[in-house]
Amino acid sequence: TQLLEQSPQFLSIQEGENLTVYCNSSSVFSSLQWYRQEPGEGPVLLVTVVTGGEVKKLKRLTFQFGDARKDSSLHITAAQPGDTGLYLCAGHKLGVTGTYKYIFGTGTRLKVLA
Amino acid sequence: DSGVTQTPKHLITATGQRVTLRCSPRSGDLSVYWYQQSLDQGLQFLIQYYNGEERAKGNILERFSAQQFPDLHSELNLSSLELGDSALYFCASSAGSGSYEQYFGPGTRLTVT
């Protein structure tokens, strides 16, 4: 069962456009991370959000954690070709056995055309 | 550069064979995680080790096993390989056992023919 659903799955936009990627779950997470992965490389951590309602900005990227800590969004302003890649959210939660579980979302593949 | 190293970068082998993938975590990190990423698929968590002990298990097949050594490097052993095992295998490390920020290595691309 995939606990973290991302939408859209694919997105192709022109340079300069804005976009939002969503990461949704029915579970509450202790924290949530966003990663970007380029073809053939490992994911690179972009940001961590911990508090419900938290907003973090990283240059043209704005990340928000939902108030209930079940969902998150990534907004990119004035997208550039260098933003092209696979965006992954990942949630961190304490499992029923007392160990932490770390779950990756289904991914959003973004292509920004020059 | 995340500080996590993985070897080899590419591996081509035949069905039925056994291979070992190696990972060295970032300096000071005690946890190592292994993931499998098939073509156009998301990251599937396989297993986590913390300071030499298995900490969490994901969707790891019985044909696969891993261990973490006293110097904290880790190895993922894949045996009786099948065509469907062809994938990118990533190792990640983090500071603690429940640390939520993971740093990924460059991956090993395994091709089973």
PDB file of C-alpha atoms in Angstrom:
ATOM      1  CA  THR A   1       0.000   0.000   0.000  1.00  0.00           C
ATOM      2  CA  GLN A   2       1.434   3.342  -1.096  1.00  0.00           C
ATOM      3  CA  LEU A   3       0.879   5.778   1.744  1.00  0.00           C
ATOM      4  CA  LEU A   4       2.157   8.880  -0.031  1.00  0.00           C
ATOM      5  CA  GLU A   5       0.504   9.822  -3.292  1.00  0.00           C
ATOM      6  CA  GLN A   6       1.992  12.567  -5.402  1.00  0.00           C
ATOM      7  CA  SER A   7       0.246  14.541  -8.102  1.00  0.00           C
ATOM      8  CA  PRO A   8       0.616  15.188 -10.873  1.00  0.00           C
ATOM      9  CA  GLN A   9       2.648  12.173 -11.914  1.00  0.00           C
ATOM     10  CA  PHE A  10       4.094  13.986 -14.937  1.00  0.00           C
ATOM     11  CA  LEU A  11       4.348  17.676 -15.697  1.00  0.00           C
ATOM     12  CA  SER A  12       5.777  19.393 -18.758  1.00  0.00           C
ATOM     13  CA  ILE A  13       5.808  23.183 -18.718  1.00  0.00           C
ATOM     14  CA  GLN A  14       7.459  26.128 -20.401  1.00  0.00           C
ATOM     15  CA  GLU A  15      10.277  28.079 -18.805  1.00  0.00           C
ATOM     16  CA  GLY A  16       8.919  30.889 -16.655  1.00  0.00           C
ATOM     17  CA  GLU A  17       5.679  29.172 -15.664  1.00  0.00           C
ATOM     18  CA  ASN A  18       4.676  28.404 -12.092  1.00  0.00           C
ATOM     19  CA  LEU A  19       3.726  24.960 -10.837  1.00  0.00           C
ATOM     20  CA  THR A  20       2.632  23.119  -7.724  1.00  0.00           C
ATOM     21  CA  VAL A  21       3.268  19.501  -6.816  1.00  0.00           C
ATOM     22  CA  TYR A  22       1.197  17.791  -4.154  1.00  0.00           C
ATOM     23  CA  CYS A  23       2.028  15.012  -1.727  1.00  0.00           C
ATOM     24  CA  ASN A  24      -0.972  13.508   0.062  1.00  0.00           C
ATOM     25  CA  SER A  25      -1.557  10.848   2.672  1.00  0.00           C
ATOM     26  CA  SER A  26      -4.173   9.653   5.092  1.00  0.00           C
ATOM     27  CA  SER A  27      -1.436   9.149   7.692  1.00  0.00           C
ATOM     28  CA  VAL A  28       0.123  11.681  10.012  1.00  0.00           C
ATOM     29  CA  PHE A  29       3.868  12.090   9.657  1.00  0.00           C
ATOM     30  CA  SER A  30       6.394  13.339  12.190  1.00  0.00           C
ATOM     31  CA  SER A  31       8.216  15.115   9.394  1.00  0.00           C
ATOM     32  CA  LEU A  32       8.272  15.247   5.656  1.00  0.00           C
ATOM     33  CA  GLN A  33      11.146  15.698   3.234  1.00  0.00           C
ATOM     34  CA  TRP A  34      11.333  16.719  -0.403  1.00  0.00           C
ATOM     35  CA  TYR A  35      14.060  15.368  -2.669  1.00  0.00           C
ATOM     36  CA  ARG A  36      14.997  15.983  -6.289  1.00  0.00           C
ATOM     37  CA  GLN A  37      16.501  13.241  -8.372  1.00  0.00           C
ATOM     38  CA  GLU A  38      18.169  13.618 -11.752  1.00  0.00           C
ATOM     39  CA  PRO A  39      18.443  10.669 -14.164  1.00  0.00           C
ATOM     40  CA  GLY A  40      21.008   8.099 -13.067  1.00  0.00           C
ATOM     41  CA  GLU A  41      21.771   9.880  -9.809  1.00  0.00           C
ATOM     42  CA  GLY A  42      20.690   9.561  -6.211  1.00  0.00           C
ATOM     43  CA  PRO A  43      17.982  11.773  -4.711  1.00  0.00           C
ATOM     44  CA  VAL A  44      19.205  15.025  -3.203  1.00  0.00           C
ATOM     45  CA  LEU A  45      17.540  16.369  -0.085  1.00  0.00           C
ATOM     46  CA  LEU A  46      15.900  19.779  -0.651  1.00  0.00           C
ATOM     47  CA  VAL A  47      14.057  20.502   2.577  1.00  0.00           C
ATOM     48  CA  THR A  48      12.551  19.085   5.764  1.00  0.00           C
ATOM     49  CA  VAL A  49       9.272  20.315   7.239  1.00  0.00           C
ATOM     50  CA  VAL A  50       8.295  19.316  10.745  1.00  0.00           C
ATOM     51  CA  THR A  51       5.573  21.578  12.133  1.00  0.00           C
ATOM     52  CA  GLY A  52       1.995  21.566  10.849  1.00  0.00           C
ATOM     53  CA  GLY A  53       1.442  24.630   8.672  1.00  0.00           C
ATOM     54  CA  GLU A  54       5.160  25.235   8.292  1.00  0.00           C
ATOM     55  CA  VAL A  55       6.310  27.057   5.167  1.00  0.00           C
ATOM     56  CA  LYS A  56       9.896  26.989   3.965  1.00  0.00           C
ATOM     57  CA  LYS A  57      11.413  28.787   1.020  1.00  0.00           C
ATOM     58  CA  LEU A  58      14.456  27.772  -0.968  1.00  0.00           C
ATOM     59  CA  LYS A  59      15.037  30.426  -3.639  1.00  0.00           C
ATOM     60  CA  ARG A  60      12.161  29.913  -6.121  1.00  0.00           C
ATOM     61  CA  LEU A  61      10.847  26.813  -4.302  1.00  0.00           C
ATOM     62  CA  THR A  62       8.217  27.086  -1.558  1.00  0.00           C
ATOM     63  CA  PHE A  63       7.391  24.066   0.575  1.00  0.00           C
ATOM     64  CA  GLN A  64       4.385  23.792   2.854  1.00  0.00           C
ATOM     65  CA  PHE A  65       3.420  21.144   5.399  1.00  0.00           C
ATOM     66  CA  GLY A  66      -0.291  20.711   5.949  1.00  0.00           C
ATOM     67  CA  ASP A  67      -1.800  21.771   9.254  1.00  0.00           C
ATOM     68  CA  ALA A  68      -2.630  18.151  10.098  1.00  0.00           C
ATOM     69  CA  ARG A  69       0.825  16.936   8.932  1.00  0.00           C
ATOM     70  CA  LYS A  70      -0.780  14.587   6.400  1.00  0.00           C
ATOM     71  CA  ASP A  71       0.096  16.430   3.223  1.00  0.00           C
ATOM     72  CA  SER A  72       2.589  18.795   1.677  1.00  0.00           C
ATOM     73  CA  SER A  73       3.047  20.909  -1.403  1.00  0.00           C
ATOM     74  CA  LEU A  74       5.961  22.177  -3.419  1.00  0.00           C
ATOM     75  CA  HIS A  75       5.476  25.348  -5.439  1.00  0.00           C
ATOM     76  CA  ILE A  76       8.037  26.462  -8.010  1.00  0.00           C
ATOM     77  CA  THR A  77       7.933  30.027  -9.261  1.00  0.00           C
ATOM     78  CA  ALA A  78       9.252  30.915 -12.713  1.00  0.00           C
ATOM     79  CA  ALA A  79      10.468  27.404 -13.485  1.00  0.00           C
ATOM     80  CA  GLN A  80      13.782  26.986 -15.253  1.00  0.00           C
ATOM     81  CA  PRO A  81      15.170  24.079 -17.297  1.00  0.00           C
ATOM     82  CA  GLY A  82      17.508  23.333 -14.402  1.00  0.00           C
ATOM     83  CA  ASP A  83      14.456  22.451 -12.292  1.00  0.00           C
ATOM     84  CA  THR A  84      13.853  19.414 -14.503  1.00  0.00           C
ATOM     85  CA  GLY A  85      13.915  16.171 -12.545  1.00  0.00           C
ATOM     86  CA  LEU A  86      11.986  13.712 -10.426  1.00  0.00           C
ATOM     87  CA  TYR A  87      10.586  15.270  -7.265  1.00  0.00           C
ATOM     88  CA  LEU A  88       9.991  12.892  -4.382  1.00  0.00           C
ATOM     89  CA  CYS A  89       8.338  13.524  -1.062  1.00  0.00           C
ATOM     90  CA  ALA A  90       9.136  11.239   1.843  1.00  0.00           C
ATOM     91  CA  GLY A  91       7.387  10.902   5.156  1.00  0.00           C
ATOM     92  CA  HIS A  92       8.815   9.881   8.461  1.00  0.00           C
ATOM     93  CA  LYS A  93       6.601   8.325  11.103  1.00  0.00           C
ATOM     94  CA  LEU A  94       6.814   6.139  14.168  1.00  0.00           C
ATOM     95  CA  GLY A  95       5.400   2.707  13.461  1.00  0.00           C
ATOM     96  CA  VAL A  96       3.307   0.568  15.774  1.00  0.00           C
ATOM     97  CA  THR A  97       6.350  -1.560  16.615  1.00  0.00           C
ATOM     98  CA  GLY A  98       8.205   1.481  17.925  1.00  0.00           C
ATOM     99  CA  THR A  99      10.576   1.788  15.004  1.00  0.00           C
ATOM    100  CA  TYR A 100      10.549   4.615  12.527  1.00  0.00           C
ATOM    101  CA  LYS A 101       9.207   4.085   9.044  1.00  0.00           C
ATOM    102  CA  TYR A 102      10.354   6.142   6.128  1.00  0.00           C
ATOM    103  CA  ILE A 103       8.116   6.127   3.089  1.00  0.00           C
ATOM    104  CA  PHE A 104       8.743   7.681  -0.298  1.00  0.00           C
ATOM    105  CA  GLY A 105       5.995   9.122  -2.444  1.00  0.00           C
ATOM    106  CA  THR A 106       5.148   7.989  -5.950  1.00  0.00           C
ATOM    107  CA  GLY A 107       7.135  10.854  -7.514  1.00  0.00           C
ATOM    108  CA  THR A 108       6.442  13.729  -9.894  1.00  0.00           C
ATOM    109  CA  ARG A 109       8.486  13.894 -13.053  1.00  0.00           C
ATOM    110  CA  LEU A 110       8.937  17.531 -14.088  1.00  0.00           C
ATOM    111  CA  LYS A 111      10.249  18.724 -17.422  1.00  0.00           C
ATOM    112  CA  VAL A 112      10.813  22.420 -18.000  1.00  0.00           C
ATOM    113  CA  LEU A 113      11.181  23.387 -21.642  1.00  0.00           C
ATOM    114  CA  ALA A 114      13.384  26.297 -22.663  1.00  0.00           C
TER     115      ALA A 114
ATOM    116  CA  ASP B   1      28.666  15.212  -3.422  1.00  0.00           C
ATOM    117  CA  SER B   2      26.641  13.672  -0.568  1.00  0.00           C
ATOM    118  CA  GLY B   3      29.627  11.961   1.029  1.00  0.00           C
ATOM    119  CA  VAL B   4      28.059   8.532   0.521  1.00  0.00           C
ATOM    120  CA  THR B   5      29.994   6.247  -1.798  1.00  0.00           C
ATOM    121  CA  GLN B   6      28.774   3.173  -3.610  1.00  0.00           C
ATOM    122  CA  THR B   7      30.625   0.595  -5.655  1.00  0.00           C
ATOM    123  CA  PRO B   8      30.459  -0.587  -8.319  1.00  0.00           C
ATOM    124  CA  LYS B   9      28.664   2.039 -10.379  1.00  0.00           C
ATOM    125  CA  HIS B  10      27.553  -0.499 -12.972  1.00  0.00           C
ATOM    126  CA  LEU B  11      27.176  -4.251 -12.777  1.00  0.00           C
ATOM    127  CA  ILE B  12      26.120  -6.652 -15.516  1.00  0.00           C
ATOM    128  CA  THR B  13      25.547 -10.259 -14.653  1.00  0.00           C
ATOM    129  CA  ALA B  14      23.553 -13.299 -15.693  1.00  0.00           C
ATOM    130  CA  THR B  15      20.445 -14.825 -14.194  1.00  0.00           C
ATOM    131  CA  GLY B  16      21.130 -17.157 -11.304  1.00  0.00           C
ATOM    132  CA  GLN B  17      24.292 -15.357 -10.262  1.00  0.00           C
ATOM    133  CA  ARG B  18      25.131 -13.627  -6.996  1.00  0.00           C
ATOM    134  CA  VAL B  19      26.457 -10.083  -6.583  1.00  0.00           C
ATOM    135  CA  THR B  20      27.525  -7.836  -3.723  1.00  0.00           C
ATOM    136  CA  LEU B  21      26.967  -4.097  -3.654  1.00  0.00           C
ATOM    137  CA  ARG B  22      29.006  -1.942  -1.311  1.00  0.00           C
ATOM    138  CA  CYS B  23      28.220   1.305   0.453  1.00  0.00           C
ATOM    139  CA  SER B  24      30.243   3.627   2.667  1.00  0.00           C
ATOM    140  CA  PRO B  25      28.157   6.126   4.641  1.00  0.00           C
ATOM    141  CA  ARG B  26      28.945   9.774   5.308  1.00  0.00           C
ATOM    142  CA  SER B  27      31.531  10.297   7.997  1.00  0.00           C
ATOM    143  CA  GLY B  28      29.825  10.090  11.376  1.00  0.00           C
ATOM    144  CA  ASP B  29      26.570   8.594  10.120  1.00  0.00           C
ATOM    145  CA  LEU B  30      25.542   5.407  11.891  1.00  0.00           C
ATOM    146  CA  SER B  31      22.526   4.391   9.802  1.00  0.00           C
ATOM    147  CA  VAL B  32      22.619   2.882   6.343  1.00  0.00           C
ATOM    148  CA  TYR B  33      19.532   2.319   4.212  1.00  0.00           C
ATOM    149  CA  TRP B  34      19.189   0.329   1.009  1.00  0.00           C
ATOM    150  CA  TYR B  35      16.645   1.126  -1.696  1.00  0.00           C
ATOM    151  CA  GLN B  36      15.702  -0.380  -5.033  1.00  0.00           C
ATOM    152  CA  GLN B  37      14.480   1.782  -7.904  1.00  0.00           C
ATOM    153  CA  SER B  38      13.230   0.049 -11.020  1.00  0.00           C
ATOM    154  CA  LEU B  39      12.686   1.837 -14.315  1.00  0.00           C
ATOM    155  CA  ASP B  40      10.030   4.531 -13.895  1.00  0.00           C
ATOM    156  CA  GLN B  41       9.328   3.300 -10.390  1.00  0.00           C
ATOM    157  CA  GLY B  42       9.629   5.019  -7.088  1.00  0.00           C
ATOM    158  CA  LEU B  43      12.073   4.176  -4.383  1.00  0.00           C
ATOM    159  CA  GLN B  44      11.361   0.922  -2.607  1.00  0.00           C
ATOM    160  CA  PHE B  45      12.866   0.664   0.850  1.00  0.00           C
ATOM    161  CA  LEU B  46      14.684  -2.615   1.386  1.00  0.00           C
ATOM    162  CA  ILE B  47      16.431  -2.539   4.761  1.00  0.00           C
ATOM    163  CA  GLN B  48      18.077  -0.298   7.359  1.00  0.00           C
ATOM    164  CA  TYR B  49      21.069  -0.952   9.571  1.00  0.00           C
ATOM    165  CA  TYR B  50      22.039   1.148  12.549  1.00  0.00           C
ATOM    166  CA  ASN B  51      25.469   0.785  14.108  1.00  0.00           C
ATOM    167  CA  GLY B  52      25.806  -2.773  12.885  1.00  0.00           C
ATOM    168  CA  GLU B  53      22.335  -4.034  13.715  1.00  0.00           C
ATOM    169  CA  GLU B  54      19.280  -4.456  11.534  1.00  0.00           C
ATOM    170  CA  ARG B  55      16.857  -1.690  12.408  1.00  0.00           C
ATOM    171  CA  ALA B  56      14.003  -1.864   9.926  1.00  0.00           C
ATOM    172  CA  LYS B  57      12.959  -4.100   7.097  1.00  0.00           C
ATOM    173  CA  GLY B  58      10.975  -3.191   4.035  1.00  0.00           C
ATOM    174  CA  ASN B  59      10.117  -5.103   0.904  1.00  0.00           C
ATOM    175  CA  ILE B  60      13.314  -7.105   0.788  1.00  0.00           C
ATOM    176  CA  LEU B  61      13.221 -10.478  -0.922  1.00  0.00           C
ATOM    177  CA  GLU B  62      14.542 -13.567   0.860  1.00  0.00           C
ATOM    178  CA  ARG B  63      17.161 -13.855  -1.898  1.00  0.00           C
ATOM    179  CA  PHE B  64      18.579 -10.528  -0.754  1.00  0.00           C
ATOM    180  CA  SER B  65      20.522  -9.918   2.423  1.00  0.00           C
ATOM    181  CA  ALA B  66      22.577  -7.122   3.892  1.00  0.00           C
ATOM    182  CA  GLN B  67      24.955  -6.417   6.701  1.00  0.00           C
ATOM    183  CA  GLN B  68      26.770  -3.492   8.267  1.00  0.00           C
ATOM    184  CA  PHE B  69      30.330  -3.955   9.394  1.00  0.00           C
ATOM    185  CA  PRO B  70      32.152  -2.484  12.429  1.00  0.00           C
ATOM    186  CA  ASP B  71      33.616   0.276  10.244  1.00  0.00           C
ATOM    187  CA  LEU B  72      29.976   1.083   9.327  1.00  0.00           C
ATOM    188  CA  HIS B  73      30.220   0.270   5.667  1.00  0.00           C
ATOM    189  CA  SER B  74      27.435  -1.943   4.400  1.00  0.00           C
ATOM    190  CA  GLU B  75      27.011  -4.613   1.779  1.00  0.00           C
ATOM    191  CA  LEU B  76      23.864  -5.741  -0.003  1.00  0.00           C
ATOM    192  CA  ASN B  77      24.004  -9.289  -1.299  1.00  0.00           C
ATOM    193  CA  LEU B  78      21.679 -10.310  -4.113  1.00  0.00           C
ATOM    194  CA  SER B  79      21.539 -13.994  -5.028  1.00  0.00           C
ATOM    195  CA  SER B  80      19.764 -16.226  -7.545  1.00  0.00           C
ATOM    196  CA  LEU B  81      19.345 -13.143  -9.660  1.00  0.00           C
ATOM    197  CA  GLU B  82      16.346 -12.796 -11.937  1.00  0.00           C
ATOM    198  CA  LEU B  83      15.724 -10.459 -14.853  1.00  0.00           C
ATOM    199  CA  GLY B  84      13.326  -8.486 -12.679  1.00  0.00           C
ATOM    200  CA  ASP B  85      16.120  -7.626 -10.264  1.00  0.00           C
ATOM    201  CA  SER B  86      17.574  -5.253 -12.832  1.00  0.00           C
ATOM    202  CA  ALA B  87      17.339  -1.836 -11.197  1.00  0.00           C
ATOM    203  CA  LEU B  88      19.194   1.012  -9.589  1.00  0.00           C
ATOM    204  CA  TYR B  89      20.193   0.225  -6.032  1.00  0.00           C
ATOM    205  CA  PHE B  90      20.766   3.186  -3.762  1.00  0.00           C
ATOM    206  CA  CYS B  91      22.365   3.390  -0.395  1.00  0.00           C
ATOM    207  CA  ALA B  92      21.612   6.284   1.929  1.00  0.00           C
ATOM    208  CA  SER B  93      22.947   7.238   5.325  1.00  0.00           C
ATOM    209  CA  SER B  94      21.753   9.307   8.237  1.00  0.00           C
ATOM    210  CA  ALA B  95      23.122  10.318  11.579  1.00  0.00           C
ATOM    211  CA  GLY B  96      20.865   8.353  13.909  1.00  0.00           C
ATOM    212  CA  SER B  97      18.509   5.403  13.936  1.00  0.00           C
ATOM    213  CA  GLY B  98      15.410   7.512  13.477  1.00  0.00           C
ATOM    214  CA  SER B  99      16.934  10.398  11.603  1.00  0.00           C
ATOM    215  CA  TYR B 100      14.657  11.641   8.917  1.00  0.00           C
ATOM    216  CA  GLU B 101      17.182  13.307   6.665  1.00  0.00           C
ATOM    217  CA  GLN B 102      18.909  10.824   4.432  1.00  0.00           C
ATOM    218  CA  TYR B 103      21.847  11.398   2.129  1.00  0.00           C
ATOM    219  CA  PHE B 104      21.998   9.204  -0.926  1.00  0.00           C
ATOM    220  CA  GLY B 105      24.891   7.700  -2.779  1.00  0.00           C
ATOM    221  CA  PRO B 106      25.174   7.740  -6.577  1.00  0.00           C
ATOM    222  CA  GLY B 107      23.695   4.262  -6.901  1.00  0.00           C
ATOM    223  CA  THR B 108      24.676   0.979  -8.506  1.00  0.00           C
ATOM    224  CA  ARG B 109      22.979   0.101 -11.758  1.00  0.00           C
ATOM    225  CA  LEU B 110      22.453  -3.645 -11.895  1.00  0.00           C
ATOM    226  CA  THR B 111      21.601  -5.295 -15.188  1.00  0.00           C
ATOM    227  CA  VAL B 112      20.679  -8.973 -15.163  1.00  0.00           C
ATOM    228  CA  THR B 113      20.789 -10.630 -18.582  1.00  0.00           C
TER     229      THR B 113
END
